[in-house]
Amino acid sequence: MMCCFSIWCFECCIKCLGGIPYASLIATILLYAGVALFCGCGHEALSGTVNILQTYFEMARTAGDTLDVFTMIDIFKYVIYGIAAAFFVYGILLMVEGFFTTGAIKDLYGDFKITTCGRCVSAWFIMLTYLFMLAWLGVTAFTALPVYMYFNLWTICRNTTLVEGANLCLDLRQFGIVTIGEEKKICTVSENFMRMCESTELNMTFHLFIVALAGAGAAVIAMVHYLMVLSANWAYVKDACRMQKYEDIKSKEEQELHDIHSTRSKERLNAYT
C-alpha cells in the first residue's frame, strides 16, 4: 500500500514539474531582480543626491509650487514606487499566462481547450511586453545620465588628488540642474569640494546609480526574454489549435462514416429479412 502511494506521489510531482513554464519563471526572476535593483538603488541614490546638493552645493528647496530639482527628484521617487508595484503585478500576470499556455499545450486532447480568447490574450501580452521593452530602453538611457554626471564628478576628485594645484570646477548649469541665471558651481579649491570628495556619500551614490543602471538593463533583458517566450508560446498555441481542429474534423468524419456504415448494415438486414 505504501509503495503504491509513493509511486502515486512521484507521478504527481513529475506531472507538476512538467507543467511549470521554466522559461517564463527565469524571465520573471530576472525581471523582479532588475526592478528591485533599479527601484531600491535608484531611490537611495536620489536621496543621496538631495543630501549632496544641500550639503556641498548649498542648494535649498524653493518655496511654493516652483518646479525645481528637488521637486523633480520627489516626482522620480513616486515614479519608482509606481514602477515597482506595476511590474510586480505584471510579472505575476505573465507567469499565470505561462502556466495556462503550458497547460493548454500539454492537455490539448483533454478537457482543457484552447479558445480564441486565449489566443487574443497571448497576442495582447506580446504587444504590451514589446511596449514595456521600449519603455525600459528609455529608462536605461535616462539612468545613464546621472551615472555620467557622477563619473565626471568622481573624475574631478581623482584628478585633484593626482595633480597638485589643479583648479577644476563643476557647474550644475551645464547639466540643466539649475537655471542659467542661477550660478551653482563648486571648485577644487573650496572646502566643500574637498569634504565632498573625502566623504563616502559621493562614492556610495555613484555606485548606487551604477547598480540602478544595471537593474534597468536586466529588466530590458527580461522583457526580451519574455518576448521570445510569448512568441514561442503563441506559435505553439497556433499550431496546437490547428491540430485540434484537424482532430475534431477527423473525429467527426469517422463518426459520420460509422453512422453511414451502421445505416447501410441495417438496410441490408431489412432487405434480407
Coordinates of C-alpha atoms in Angstrom, one line a residue, residues 13 35 39 42 51 79 84 108 155 173 196 222 225 231 260:
C13 CA 5.4 15.5 -8.6
V35 CA 13.2 46.0 -11.0
C39 CA 13.9 50.8 -7.7
G42 CA 17.6 54.4 -7.6
N51 CA 21.9 65.4 0.5
V79 CA 7.5 57.1 -10.4
A84 CA 7.8 48.6 -8.6
L108 CA -4.7 19.7 -25.7
T155 CA 37.0 62.1 -12.2
R173 CA 24.1 74.7 -15.1
M196 CA 32.6 66.0 -0.7
A222 CA 13.9 40.2 -19.0
H225 CA 13.3 37.0 -22.8
S231 CA 6.2 34.4 -29.3
I260 CA -23.3 5.6 -42.7

